[in-house]
Amino acid sequence: MDIELVAVGDELLIGDVVNTNATVLGQMLTDAGIHVTGISTVGDGLDSLVDVLRIAVGRADAVLITGGLGPTSDDRTREAVARVADVPLRRDPDVEQWLRDRYRDSNRTLTGLGLQQADVPEGGRVLPNDRGSAPGLAIDIAGTAVYATPGVPHEMAAMVGDQVLPDLLRRSGSPAPRAQRVLRTVGVGEGVVAQYLEPLEKQVAEAGAVEVAYLAEPGETRVKLTSTGPGGGEAVDAAAMRAYELLGDCVYAEGDETLVAVVARLLAKRGATLAAAESLTGGLLASTMVTVPGVSAVFRGSVTAYATEVKRSVLGVDAELLAAEGAVHPRVAREMAEGVRSLLSGTYGVATTGVAGPDPQDGRPVGEIHIAVAGPDGTASDTAQLWGDRDRIRALTVVRALELLRRTLLGLPQKQARECTG
Amino acid sequence: MDIELVAVGDELLIGDVVNTNATVLGQMLTDAGIHVTGISTVGDGLDSLVDVLRIAVGRADAVLITGGLGPTSDDRTREAVARVADVPLRRDPDVEQWLRDRYRDSNRTLTGLGLQQADVPEGGRVLPNDRGSAPGLAIDIAGTAVYATPGVPHEMAAMVGDQVLPDLLRRSGSPAPRAQRVLRTVGVGEGVVAQYLEPLEKQVAEAGAVEVAYLAEPGETRVKLTSTGPGGGEAVDAAAMRAYELLGDCVYAEGDETLVAVVARLLAKRGATLAAAESLTGGLLASTMVTVPGVSAVFRGSVTAYATEVKRSVLGVDAELLAAEGAVHPRVAREMAEGVRSLLSGTYGVATTGVAGPDPQDGRPVGEIHIAVAGPDGTASDTAQLWGDRDRIRALTVVRALELLRRTLLGLPQKQARECTG
């Protein structure tokens, strides 16, 4: 089954908003075995929306529109769908009552434009929205299944996951989702991972049943192994086994599990807790930790010691060391990790210090970073010279700190070289 | 002048890559007074690319293609452009020599597929690429100016900025860049801002020289005032003055200045410093503060007191209060703010506590949050019931905390109601 996406909104054309909906939908639909063949982005104007919709409806088995369903005069998706279907809009009394109740409960005024959210093209049906006031639509136009959802990302994702995707799978006779495994590696760049996997690449190039793709993110590289034919599940499993052999302990997880989730899981398994002390990362390590639901069982908290003096007064870093070496020094990282471990009574303490930029600090260049992990068996540390802007240096430092934690918790060697132990 | 964008690549359709090129181009072109009327994303297949290009060339004054120019068998943009122009591809000997030199210098092998990067549709011209190996193209097809640039973001941005945009402006007779002002508001939703601005909307609807648009982000609404005709600068200034009258102190800045940058600026102006204590925001407030370059002059640091016990042991929150009320309570926020102010010797202390979810905590519902700001003149606080997922509740809490700080620093009333003091 082929589907085209249509994203509606001037804000997407003028670059005010990044079209992350297209990315989320691309992943959801592809994972479900539905083939996204095109994405069109169009402004709020009715005529251009009608034109684009007509073309998409003519080309694809299904069309999914996001945006233009709200309560303002710019929201014309309902009208456009009705025009392409060549049917009138009818006001749905149940939706109208639901809107009236909803607006009353939140002390908002329901205007005439607000009521247009209750309009449904004849022959279409309403997709209820339990997260916002704009319901979605589903309608058949000349054999093409057309859906419209709000553009607000979390409303869109819920409506597609709960209502649109099940409907699409029913229509397409539940295609077998393609077999895929995603190996997540850390600490080695895309080029190095690809080099490690050369024997696998050769093997699959000959057999032809599995596709190997790389996806690089700051500090991490994901390896996607996807079947390209029938019986692909076993071929993907065999390829994954070979990839594990070649990549060794650089693989930290599979699928959707993030590095921070792995660290939280390892801490929980050991009945251990973590405390963090941050300088250049300024709270980013802590805020990354707390993205894991239930992390409060293992995460004690953190101190962002942004001012050098706080490193001494709160974390107990040696004043003479700070005076002699400044805040960007491997021993400062070690003392911060040990200090916060003691202050917050964590089993482990992790610390970051360094220069995020834009200017050098204490005579150290932008991108010099020091990380330490203090635990019951002593303190490990890592040092690096990173490249990039402030945000990138911080993000890379967080990944390296989590990786040093993972290696400590697993008893793996704390390599500073960018190598996998196969 | 109207332009359509065409983004090429399977990775965009399956959601492996976010189409940030479209966002960057939307901003660059719109700022230059060129009207982006549509964006099409298409896969690597030749036929679908040809189809999409034909439609775009038929609709717009100009078409800008990104991607599909590289050295692999998936790169078919040159071929597609030639087919739509109905001309043959010719190998450009200068480009071929340049490629041979370039590959030799970097010790890479130039294959036959690599040489296709020297192919140019007859009648077209080469756009040199000084950042990568894939040159761009420019060609006229039936009066439409068609450009193709690599998909790699920094190569694309340089080629468009240096070569495509100047060419477009020459063709369109250098349209005057549109006049625009952006007012940034906080603490009131998009609907309420629009309600406040009704008198302005009526005025500009009659005069017709200014367009008013709203852009909602978590906790903030931006109001964009854009001129739609000649002499627009003065009309935009008059509209901005009216908007300031109507929105009062809900406007915190104009243009690109963020709320956190305003807070940092106000602190610096007063020679004051800030310390933060975070519970549910888990480091997000601190990491937001440190996005401001030079913030180390005003930001002392923060304590993420994720475990309840840390609120007592490090921040000095009353143990009986914690035992009786739990961690989610307005007095806990106040004592956290006062405690961190004293611990880190800040002029001001700011604190957040609440329930980010997914589960209720200490008998309090998901989304209940408490914020406090302690300063030389006492402690102010704010309480709210927010809606959304973990990430959204955290993001909204950070915005409210920054807004409470801004109001405290400016001596504005600390309204909890969602109203602007005009």
mmCIF file with all atom_site columns, C-alpha atoms in Angstrom, chain A residues 5 10-20 22-27 30 36-43 48 51-52 55 59 72 109 131 154 178 213-215 224 279-284 286-288 290-296 299-307 309-310 313-314 343-345 358 390-391 394, chain B residues 5 12-20 22-27 30 36-43 48 51-52 55 59 178 190 195 211 215 217 222 224 279-284 286-288 290-296 299-307 309-310 313-314 343-345 358 388-392 394:
data_model
loop_
_atom_site.group_PDB
_atom_site.id
_atom_site.type_symbol
_atom_site.label_atom_id
_atom_site.label_alt_id
_atom_site.label_comp_id
_atom_site.label_asym_id
_atom_site.label_entity_id
_atom_site.label_seq_id
_atom_site.pdbx_PDB_ins_code
_atom_site.Cartn_x
_atom_site.Cartn_y
_atom_site.Cartn_z
_atom_site.occupancy
_atom_site.B_iso_or_equiv
_atom_site.pdbx_formal_charge
_atom_site.auth_seq_id
_atom_site.auth_comp_id
_atom_site.auth_asym_id
_atom_site.auth_atom_id
_atom_site.pdbx_PDB_model_num
ATOM 1   C CA . LEU A 1 5   ? 1.537   12.815 3.073   1.00 0.00 ? 5   LEU A CA 1
ATOM 2   C CA . ASP A 1 10  ? 2.327   28.695 5.777   1.00 0.00 ? 10  ASP A CA 1
ATOM 3   C CA . GLU A 1 11  ? 4.645   28.304 8.772   1.00 0.00 ? 11  GLU A CA 1
ATOM 4   C CA . LEU A 1 12  ? 6.177   25.223 7.106   1.00 0.00 ? 12  LEU A CA 1
ATOM 5   C CA . LEU A 1 13  ? 6.822   27.077 3.837   1.00 0.00 ? 13  LEU A CA 1
ATOM 6   C CA . ILE A 1 14  ? 8.502   30.101 5.388   1.00 0.00 ? 14  ILE A CA 1
ATOM 7   C CA . GLY A 1 15  ? 10.696  27.986 7.643   1.00 0.00 ? 15  GLY A CA 1
ATOM 8   C CA . ASP A 1 16  ? 9.122   28.983 10.950  1.00 0.00 ? 16  ASP A CA 1
ATOM 9   C CA . VAL A 1 17  ? 8.470   25.362 11.860  1.00 0.00 ? 17  VAL A CA 1
ATOM 10  C CA . VAL A 1 18  ? 10.419  22.209 11.032  1.00 0.00 ? 18  VAL A CA 1
ATOM 11  C CA . ASN A 1 19  ? 8.212   19.491 9.570   1.00 0.00 ? 19  ASN A CA 1
ATOM 12  C CA . THR A 1 20  ? 8.919   16.860 12.223  1.00 0.00 ? 20  THR A CA 1
ATOM 13  C CA . ALA A 1 22  ? 6.734   14.058 8.261   1.00 0.00 ? 22  ALA A CA 1
ATOM 14  C CA . THR A 1 23  ? 9.644   12.359 10.006  1.00 0.00 ? 23  THR A CA 1
ATOM 15  C CA . VAL A 1 24  ? 7.491   10.757 12.693  1.00 0.00 ? 24  VAL A CA 1
ATOM 16  C CA . LEU A 1 25  ? 4.937   9.595  10.131  1.00 0.00 ? 25  LEU A CA 1
ATOM 17  C CA . GLY A 1 26  ? 7.651   8.306  7.809   1.00 0.00 ? 26  GLY A CA 1
ATOM 18  C CA . GLN A 1 27  ? 8.964   6.088  10.590  1.00 0.00 ? 27  GLN A CA 1
ATOM 19  C CA . THR A 1 30  ? 7.422   2.468  7.087   1.00 0.00 ? 30  THR A CA 1
ATOM 20  C CA . VAL A 1 36  ? 5.448   6.519  1.824   1.00 0.00 ? 36  VAL A CA 1
ATOM 21  C CA . THR A 1 37  ? 5.872   7.625  -1.802  1.00 0.00 ? 37  THR A CA 1
ATOM 22  C CA . GLY A 1 38  ? 5.751   11.393 -1.422  1.00 0.00 ? 38  GLY A CA 1
ATOM 23  C CA . ILE A 1 39  ? 5.331   14.333 0.914   1.00 0.00 ? 39  ILE A CA 1
ATOM 24  C CA . SER A 1 40  ? 3.816   17.627 -0.190  1.00 0.00 ? 40  SER A CA 1
ATOM 25  C CA . THR A 1 41  ? 3.930   20.762 1.895   1.00 0.00 ? 41  THR A CA 1
ATOM 26  C CA . VAL A 1 42  ? 1.442   23.459 1.013   1.00 0.00 ? 42  VAL A CA 1
ATOM 27  C CA . GLY A 1 43  ? 0.346   26.814 2.444   1.00 0.00 ? 43  GLY A CA 1
ATOM 28  C CA . SER A 1 48  ? -3.322  25.409 -3.715  1.00 0.00 ? 48  SER A CA 1
ATOM 29  C CA . ASP A 1 51  ? -4.683  21.319 -6.278  1.00 0.00 ? 51  ASP A CA 1
ATOM 30  C CA . VAL A 1 52  ? -2.130  19.405 -4.244  1.00 0.00 ? 52  VAL A CA 1
ATOM 31  C CA . ILE A 1 55  ? -2.798  15.257 -7.446  1.00 0.00 ? 55  ILE A CA 1
ATOM 32  C CA . ARG A 1 59  ? -1.513  9.036  -7.417  1.00 0.00 ? 59  ARG A CA 1
ATOM 33  C CA . THR A 1 72  ? -9.146  30.024 12.626  1.00 0.00 ? 72  THR A CA 1
ATOM 34  C CA . THR A 1 109 ? -15.546 31.410 23.825  1.00 0.00 ? 109 THR A CA 1
ATOM 35  C CA . ARG A 1 131 ? -6.003  15.700 23.179  1.00 0.00 ? 131 ARG A CA 1
ATOM 36  C CA . HIS A 1 154 ? 1.246   14.972 19.889  1.00 0.00 ? 154 HIS A CA 1
ATOM 37  C CA . ARG A 1 178 ? 9.432   -5.674 6.962   1.00 0.00 ? 178 ARG A CA 1
ATOM 38  C CA . ALA A 1 213 ? 22.260  1.362  6.421   1.00 0.00 ? 213 ALA A CA 1
ATOM 39  C CA . TYR A 1 214 ? 23.935  3.776  8.812   1.00 0.00 ? 214 TYR A CA 1
ATOM 40  C CA . LEU A 1 215 ? 22.399  6.630  10.712  1.00 0.00 ? 215 LEU A CA 1
ATOM 41  C CA . LYS A 1 224 ? 19.916  -0.697 10.380  1.00 0.00 ? 224 LYS A CA 1
ATOM 42  C CA . SER A 1 279 ? 30.077  22.203 34.695  1.00 0.00 ? 279 SER A CA 1
ATOM 43  C CA . LEU A 1 280 ? 30.117  22.697 30.916  1.00 0.00 ? 280 LEU A CA 1
ATOM 44  C CA . THR A 1 281 ? 27.030  20.501 30.367  1.00 0.00 ? 281 THR A CA 1
ATOM 45  C CA . GLY A 1 282 ? 25.118  22.843 32.678  1.00 0.00 ? 282 GLY A CA 1
ATOM 46  C CA . GLY A 1 283 ? 22.229  20.505 33.568  1.00 0.00 ? 283 GLY A CA 1
ATOM 47  C CA . LEU A 1 284 ? 22.006  18.656 30.263  1.00 0.00 ? 284 LEU A CA 1
ATOM 48  C CA . ALA A 1 286 ? 20.667  15.566 34.537  1.00 0.00 ? 286 ALA A CA 1
ATOM 49  C CA . SER A 1 287 ? 17.868  16.528 32.179  1.00 0.00 ? 287 SER A CA 1
ATOM 50  C CA . THR A 1 288 ? 18.874  13.632 29.923  1.00 0.00 ? 288 THR A CA 1
ATOM 51  C CA . VAL A 1 290 ? 15.219  12.344 33.827  1.00 0.00 ? 290 VAL A CA 1
ATOM 52  C CA . THR A 1 291 ? 13.864  11.622 30.353  1.00 0.00 ? 291 THR A CA 1
ATOM 53  C CA . VAL A 1 292 ? 13.741  7.973  31.465  1.00 0.00 ? 292 VAL A CA 1
ATOM 54  C CA . PRO A 1 293 ? 10.387  7.235  33.150  1.00 0.00 ? 293 PRO A CA 1
ATOM 55  C CA . GLY A 1 294 ? 10.849  5.812  36.652  1.00 0.00 ? 294 GLY A CA 1
ATOM 56  C CA . VAL A 1 295 ? 14.429  7.100  36.892  1.00 0.00 ? 295 VAL A CA 1
ATOM 57  C CA . SER A 1 296 ? 13.745  8.535  40.345  1.00 0.00 ? 296 SER A CA 1
ATOM 58  C CA . PHE A 1 299 ? 18.831  9.077  40.124  1.00 0.00 ? 299 PHE A CA 1
ATOM 59  C CA . ARG A 1 300 ? 19.567  11.079 43.266  1.00 0.00 ? 300 ARG A CA 1
ATOM 60  C CA . GLY A 1 301 ? 20.016  14.417 41.585  1.00 0.00 ? 301 GLY A CA 1
ATOM 61  C CA . SER A 1 302 ? 22.785  16.695 40.391  1.00 0.00 ? 302 SER A CA 1
ATOM 62  C CA . VAL A 1 303 ? 24.722  19.850 41.072  1.00 0.00 ? 303 VAL A CA 1
ATOM 63  C CA . THR A 1 304 ? 25.404  22.225 38.198  1.00 0.00 ? 304 THR A CA 1
ATOM 64  C CA . ALA A 1 305 ? 28.535  23.929 39.484  1.00 0.00 ? 305 ALA A CA 1
ATOM 65  C CA . TYR A 1 306 ? 28.698  26.557 36.775  1.00 0.00 ? 306 TYR A CA 1
ATOM 66  C CA . ALA A 1 307 ? 30.617  29.126 38.822  1.00 0.00 ? 307 ALA A CA 1
ATOM 67  C CA . GLU A 1 309 ? 33.643  28.830 43.293  1.00 0.00 ? 309 GLU A CA 1
ATOM 68  C CA . VAL A 1 310 ? 30.638  26.479 43.619  1.00 0.00 ? 310 VAL A CA 1
ATOM 69  C CA . SER A 1 313 ? 32.053  25.392 48.232  1.00 0.00 ? 313 SER A CA 1
ATOM 70  C CA . VAL A 1 314 ? 29.425  22.770 47.361  1.00 0.00 ? 314 VAL A CA 1
ATOM 71  C CA . LEU A 1 343 ? 27.095  15.044 48.893  1.00 0.00 ? 343 LEU A CA 1
ATOM 72  C CA . LEU A 1 344 ? 24.065  13.298 47.385  1.00 0.00 ? 344 LEU A CA 1
ATOM 73  C CA . SER A 1 345 ? 24.854  9.830  48.801  1.00 0.00 ? 345 SER A CA 1
ATOM 74  C CA . PRO A 1 358 ? 32.406  30.188 22.183  1.00 0.00 ? 358 PRO A CA 1
ATOM 75  C CA . ARG A 1 390 ? 28.283  24.889 22.120  1.00 0.00 ? 390 ARG A CA 1
ATOM 76  C CA . ASP A 1 391 ? 25.269  22.637 21.719  1.00 0.00 ? 391 ASP A CA 1
ATOM 77  C CA . ARG A 1 394 ? 27.586  19.608 25.297  1.00 0.00 ? 394 ARG A CA 1
ATOM 78  C CA . LEU B 1 5   ? 11.272  23.307 -3.435  1.00 0.00 ? 5   LEU B CA 1
ATOM 79  C CA . LEU B 1 12  ? 13.324  11.721 3.934   1.00 0.00 ? 12  LEU B CA 1
ATOM 80  C CA . LEU B 1 13  ? 10.299  9.556  3.123   1.00 0.00 ? 13  LEU B CA 1
ATOM 81  C CA . ILE B 1 14  ? 11.011  6.840  5.667   1.00 0.00 ? 14  ILE B CA 1
ATOM 82  C CA . GLY B 1 15  ? 11.723  9.332  8.445   1.00 0.00 ? 15  GLY B CA 1
ATOM 83  C CA . ASP B 1 16  ? 15.427  8.607  8.816   1.00 0.00 ? 16  ASP B CA 1
ATOM 84  C CA . VAL B 1 17  ? 16.312  12.259 8.282   1.00 0.00 ? 17  VAL B CA 1
ATOM 85  C CA . VAL B 1 18  ? 14.430  15.427 9.212   1.00 0.00 ? 18  VAL B CA 1
ATOM 86  C CA . ASN B 1 19  ? 14.077  17.805 6.267   1.00 0.00 ? 19  ASN B CA 1
ATOM 87  C CA . THR B 1 20  ? 15.843  20.776 7.860   1.00 0.00 ? 20  THR B CA 1
ATOM 88  C CA . ALA B 1 22  ? 13.302  22.963 3.730   1.00 0.00 ? 22  ALA B CA 1
ATOM 89  C CA . THR B 1 23  ? 13.265  25.033 6.923   1.00 0.00 ? 23  THR B CA 1
ATOM 90  C CA . VAL B 1 24  ? 16.566  26.778 6.174   1.00 0.00 ? 24  VAL B CA 1
ATOM 91  C CA . LEU B 1 25  ? 15.529  27.485 2.578   1.00 0.00 ? 25  LEU B CA 1
ATOM 92  C CA . GLY B 1 26  ? 12.077  28.698 3.666   1.00 0.00 ? 26  GLY B CA 1
ATOM 93  C CA . GLN B 1 27  ? 13.708  31.271 5.922   1.00 0.00 ? 27  GLN B CA 1
ATOM 94  C CA . THR B 1 30  ? 11.191  34.375 2.488   1.00 0.00 ? 30  THR B CA 1
ATOM 95  C CA . VAL B 1 36  ? 7.853   29.672 -1.312  1.00 0.00 ? 36  VAL B CA 1
ATOM 96  C CA . THR B 1 37  ? 4.583   28.191 -2.548  1.00 0.00 ? 37  THR B CA 1
ATOM 97  C CA . GLY B 1 38  ? 5.204   24.491 -2.069  1.00 0.00 ? 38  GLY B CA 1
ATOM 98  C CA . ILE B 1 39  ? 7.644   21.820 -0.994  1.00 0.00 ? 39  ILE B CA 1
ATOM 99  C CA . SER B 1 40  ? 7.639   18.315 -2.481  1.00 0.00 ? 40  SER B CA 1
ATOM 100 C CA . THR B 1 41  ? 9.599   15.451 -1.035  1.00 0.00 ? 41  THR B CA 1
ATOM 101 C CA . VAL B 1 42  ? 10.205  12.524 -3.322  1.00 0.00 ? 42  VAL B CA 1
ATOM 102 C CA . GLY B 1 43  ? 12.208  9.278  -3.215  1.00 0.00 ? 43  GLY B CA 1
ATOM 103 C CA . SER B 1 48  ? 8.553   9.777  -9.548  1.00 0.00 ? 48  SER B CA 1
ATOM 104 C CA . ASP B 1 51  ? 6.715   13.463 -12.412 1.00 0.00 ? 51  ASP B CA 1
ATOM 105 C CA . VAL B 1 52  ? 7.116   15.751 -9.414  1.00 0.00 ? 52  VAL B CA 1
ATOM 106 C CA . ILE B 1 55  ? 4.377   19.480 -11.990 1.00 0.00 ? 55  ILE B CA 1
ATOM 107 C CA . ARG B 1 59  ? 3.370   25.744 -11.530 1.00 0.00 ? 59  ARG B CA 1
ATOM 108 C CA . ARG B 1 178 ? 9.612   42.503 3.232   1.00 0.00 ? 178 ARG B CA 1
ATOM 109 C CA . GLU B 1 190 ? -2.446  31.945 21.063  1.00 0.00 ? 190 GLU B CA 1
ATOM 110 C CA . GLN B 1 195 ? -8.397  38.179 21.290  1.00 0.00 ? 195 GLN B CA 1
ATOM 111 C CA . GLU B 1 211 ? -0.411  40.807 7.806   1.00 0.00 ? 211 GLU B CA 1
ATOM 112 C CA . LEU B 1 215 ? 3.156   31.236 16.015  1.00 0.00 ? 215 LEU B CA 1
ATOM 113 C CA . GLU B 1 217 ? 5.245   27.404 21.072  1.00 0.00 ? 217 GLU B CA 1
ATOM 114 C CA . ARG B 1 222 ? 4.976   35.035 18.713  1.00 0.00 ? 222 ARG B CA 1
ATOM 115 C CA . LYS B 1 224 ? 4.491   38.388 13.329  1.00 0.00 ? 224 LYS B CA 1
ATOM 116 C CA . SER B 1 279 ? 12.851  18.844 40.987  1.00 0.00 ? 279 SER B CA 1
ATOM 117 C CA . LEU B 1 280 ? 10.505  17.910 38.143  1.00 0.00 ? 280 LEU B CA 1
ATOM 118 C CA . THR B 1 281 ? 12.471  19.900 35.538  1.00 0.00 ? 281 THR B CA 1
ATOM 119 C CA . GLY B 1 282 ? 15.510  17.768 36.395  1.00 0.00 ? 282 GLY B CA 1
ATOM 120 C CA . GLY B 1 283 ? 18.223  20.094 35.018  1.00 0.00 ? 283 GLY B CA 1
ATOM 121 C CA . LEU B 1 284 ? 16.252  21.522 32.099  1.00 0.00 ? 284 LEU B CA 1
ATOM 122 C CA . ALA B 1 286 ? 19.825  25.039 34.204  1.00 0.00 ? 286 ALA B CA 1
ATOM 123 C CA . SER B 1 287 ? 20.586  23.696 30.749  1.00 0.00 ? 287 SER B CA 1
ATOM 124 C CA . THR B 1 288 ? 18.269  26.343 29.301  1.00 0.00 ? 288 THR B CA 1
ATOM 125 C CA . VAL B 1 290 ? 23.494  27.937 29.886  1.00 0.00 ? 290 VAL B CA 1
ATOM 126 C CA . THR B 1 291 ? 22.354  28.194 26.263  1.00 0.00 ? 291 THR B CA 1
ATOM 127 C CA . VAL B 1 292 ? 22.993  31.935 26.631  1.00 0.00 ? 292 VAL B CA 1
ATOM 128 C CA . PRO B 1 293 ? 26.626  32.740 25.748  1.00 0.00 ? 293 PRO B CA 1
ATOM 129 C CA . GLY B 1 294 ? 28.373  34.567 28.566  1.00 0.00 ? 294 GLY B CA 1
ATOM 130 C CA . VAL B 1 295 ? 25.809  33.473 31.149  1.00 0.00 ? 295 VAL B CA 1
ATOM 131 C CA . SER B 1 296 ? 28.546  32.416 33.567  1.00 0.00 ? 296 SER B CA 1
ATOM 132 C CA . PHE B 1 299 ? 24.452  32.043 36.646  1.00 0.00 ? 299 PHE B CA 1
ATOM 133 C CA . ARG B 1 300 ? 25.935  30.455 39.765  1.00 0.00 ? 300 ARG B CA 1
ATOM 134 C CA . GLY B 1 301 ? 24.660  26.966 39.137  1.00 0.00 ? 301 GLY B CA 1
ATOM 135 C CA . SER B 1 302 ? 21.854  24.672 40.187  1.00 0.00 ? 302 SER B CA 1
ATOM 136 C CA . VAL B 1 303 ? 20.910  21.702 42.290  1.00 0.00 ? 303 VAL B CA 1
ATOM 137 C CA . THR B 1 304 ? 18.684  19.040 40.779  1.00 0.00 ? 304 THR B CA 1
ATOM 138 C CA . ALA B 1 305 ? 17.107  17.633 43.916  1.00 0.00 ? 305 ALA B CA 1
ATOM 139 C CA . TYR B 1 306 ? 15.411  14.707 42.243  1.00 0.00 ? 306 TYR B CA 1
ATOM 140 C CA . ALA B 1 307 ? 15.270  12.489 45.321  1.00 0.00 ? 307 ALA B CA 1
ATOM 141 C CA . GLU B 1 309 ? 15.679  13.428 50.637  1.00 0.00 ? 309 GLU B CA 1
ATOM 142 C CA . VAL B 1 310 ? 18.135  15.660 48.738  1.00 0.00 ? 310 VAL B CA 1
ATOM 143 C CA . SER B 1 313 ? 19.852  17.345 53.074  1.00 0.00 ? 313 SER B CA 1
ATOM 144 C CA . VAL B 1 314 ? 21.250  19.740 50.461  1.00 0.00 ? 314 VAL B CA 1
ATOM 145 C CA . LEU B 1 343 ? 23.698  27.489 49.279  1.00 0.00 ? 343 LEU B CA 1
ATOM 146 C CA . LEU B 1 344 ? 25.053  28.926 46.016  1.00 0.00 ? 344 LEU B CA 1
ATOM 147 C CA . SER B 1 345 ? 25.184  32.575 47.202  1.00 0.00 ? 345 SER B CA 1
ATOM 148 C CA . PRO B 1 358 ? 3.603   9.539  33.707  1.00 0.00 ? 358 PRO B CA 1
ATOM 149 C CA . GLY B 1 388 ? 0.688   17.204 28.233  1.00 0.00 ? 388 GLY B CA 1
ATOM 150 C CA . ASP B 1 389 ? 3.385   14.586 28.318  1.00 0.00 ? 389 ASP B CA 1
ATOM 151 C CA . ARG B 1 390 ? 6.537   14.602 30.457  1.00 0.00 ? 390 ARG B CA 1
ATOM 152 C CA . ASP B 1 391 ? 8.565   16.677 28.016  1.00 0.00 ? 391 ASP B CA 1
ATOM 153 C CA . ARG B 1 392 ? 5.849   19.241 27.523  1.00 0.00 ? 392 ARG B CA 1
ATOM 154 C CA . ARG B 1 394 ? 8.843   20.204 31.859  1.00 0.00 ? 394 ARG B CA 1
#
